[in-house]
XYZ file of C-alpha atoms in Angstrom:
120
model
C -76.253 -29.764 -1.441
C -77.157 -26.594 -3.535
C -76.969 -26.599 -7.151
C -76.112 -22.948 -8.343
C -76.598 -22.240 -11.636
C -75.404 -19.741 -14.000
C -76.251 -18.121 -17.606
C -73.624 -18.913 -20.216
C -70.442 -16.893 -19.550
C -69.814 -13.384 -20.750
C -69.162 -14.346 -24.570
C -65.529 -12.711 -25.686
C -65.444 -9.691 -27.571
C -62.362 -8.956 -30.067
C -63.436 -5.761 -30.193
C -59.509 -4.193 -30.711
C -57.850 -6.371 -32.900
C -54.566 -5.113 -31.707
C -55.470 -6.319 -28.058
C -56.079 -9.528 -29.357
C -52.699 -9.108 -31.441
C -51.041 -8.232 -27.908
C -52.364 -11.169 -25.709
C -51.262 -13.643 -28.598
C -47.922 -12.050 -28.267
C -47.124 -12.360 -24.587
C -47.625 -16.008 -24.553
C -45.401 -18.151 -22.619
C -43.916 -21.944 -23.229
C -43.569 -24.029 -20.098
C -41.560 -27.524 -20.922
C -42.412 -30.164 -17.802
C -42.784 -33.578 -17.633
C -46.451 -35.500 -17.299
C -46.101 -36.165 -13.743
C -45.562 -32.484 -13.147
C -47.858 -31.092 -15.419
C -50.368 -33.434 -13.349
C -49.222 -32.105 -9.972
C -49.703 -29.055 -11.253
C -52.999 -29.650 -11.934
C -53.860 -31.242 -9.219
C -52.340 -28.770 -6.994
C -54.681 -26.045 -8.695
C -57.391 -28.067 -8.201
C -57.084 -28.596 -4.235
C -56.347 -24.984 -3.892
C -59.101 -23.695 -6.021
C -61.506 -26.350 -4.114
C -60.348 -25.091 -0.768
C -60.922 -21.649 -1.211
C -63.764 -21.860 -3.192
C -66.650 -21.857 -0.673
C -70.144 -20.061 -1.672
C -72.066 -19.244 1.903
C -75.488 -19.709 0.208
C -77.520 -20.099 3.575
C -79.380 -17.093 5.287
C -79.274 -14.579 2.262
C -81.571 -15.803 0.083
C -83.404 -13.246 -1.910
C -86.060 -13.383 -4.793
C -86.328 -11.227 -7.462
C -87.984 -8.201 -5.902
C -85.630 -8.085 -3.163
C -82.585 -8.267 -5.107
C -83.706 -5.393 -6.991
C -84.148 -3.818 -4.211
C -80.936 -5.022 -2.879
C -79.225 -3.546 -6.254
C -81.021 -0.421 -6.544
C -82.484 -1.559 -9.509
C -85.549 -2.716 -11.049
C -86.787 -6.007 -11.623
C -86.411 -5.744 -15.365
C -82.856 -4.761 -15.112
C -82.147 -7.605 -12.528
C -83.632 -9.964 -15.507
C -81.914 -8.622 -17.909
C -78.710 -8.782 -15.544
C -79.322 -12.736 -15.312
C -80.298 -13.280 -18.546
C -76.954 -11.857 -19.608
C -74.816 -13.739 -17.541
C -73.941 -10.591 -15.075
C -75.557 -11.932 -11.907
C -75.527 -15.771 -10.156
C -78.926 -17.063 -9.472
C -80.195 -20.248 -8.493
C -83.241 -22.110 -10.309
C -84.318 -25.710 -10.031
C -84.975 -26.915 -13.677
C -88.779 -26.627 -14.259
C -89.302 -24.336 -12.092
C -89.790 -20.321 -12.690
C -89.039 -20.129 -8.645
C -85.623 -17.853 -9.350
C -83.184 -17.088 -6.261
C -80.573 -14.966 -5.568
C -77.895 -14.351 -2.675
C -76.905 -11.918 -1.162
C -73.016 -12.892 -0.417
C -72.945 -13.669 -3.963
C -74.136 -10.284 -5.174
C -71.986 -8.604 -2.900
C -68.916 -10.424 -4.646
C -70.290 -9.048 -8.044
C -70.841 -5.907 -7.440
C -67.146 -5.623 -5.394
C -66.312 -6.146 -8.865
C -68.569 -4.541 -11.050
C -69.821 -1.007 -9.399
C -71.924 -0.162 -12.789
C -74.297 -2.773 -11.490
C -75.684 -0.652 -8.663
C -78.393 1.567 -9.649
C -77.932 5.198 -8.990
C -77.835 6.347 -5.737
C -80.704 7.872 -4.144
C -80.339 10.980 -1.613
């Protein structure tokens, strides 16, 4: 089994104070009992486990070919996993550093501004 590991999480910014002031409004206050609160939870957990599945064999990539990949250099790929922005996988000890390529697809589905600029 694979061990994926990833930067600490984008920290939270509070940039707009009033956005903050907005989420803390919209809160909402569920009353259960424990047993349902617990098959909650453990219905989130079986359906976040099942659908959950990383395809991590047949794409792997190392740095220069995720740049590539990307469009971008190997400094900005660096930067990207230094910053949390990209998955990688690195066994401790080692400076071996992989990436995938289903995995970067997923991020950068999300997150266009990733891509370098395009090239004609």
């Amino acid at each position: 089994m694979k061990k994926l590991f990833f930067e600490p999480p984008y920290r939270p910014m509070l940039a707009n104070v009033k956005q903050f002031n907005f989420a803390m409004q919209n809160n909402v206050t569920i009353t259960m009992s424990l047993d349902e609160f617990k098959q909650v939870i453990r219905d989130t957990i079986e359906t976040s486990s099942s659908t959950a599945t990383i395809d991590v064999e047949g794409d792997e990539m190392n740095q220069k070919e995720a740049a590539k990949f990307l469009g971008v250099t190997q400094t900005t790929i660096i930067k990207y996993k230094r910053e949390g922005k990209i998955p990688y996988e690195q066994l401790p000890g080692s400076t071996k550093v992989k990436y995938y390529k289903s995995q970067l697809k997923k991020v950068i589905s999300k997150n266009r501004h990733l891509l370098g600029p395009s090239r004609k």
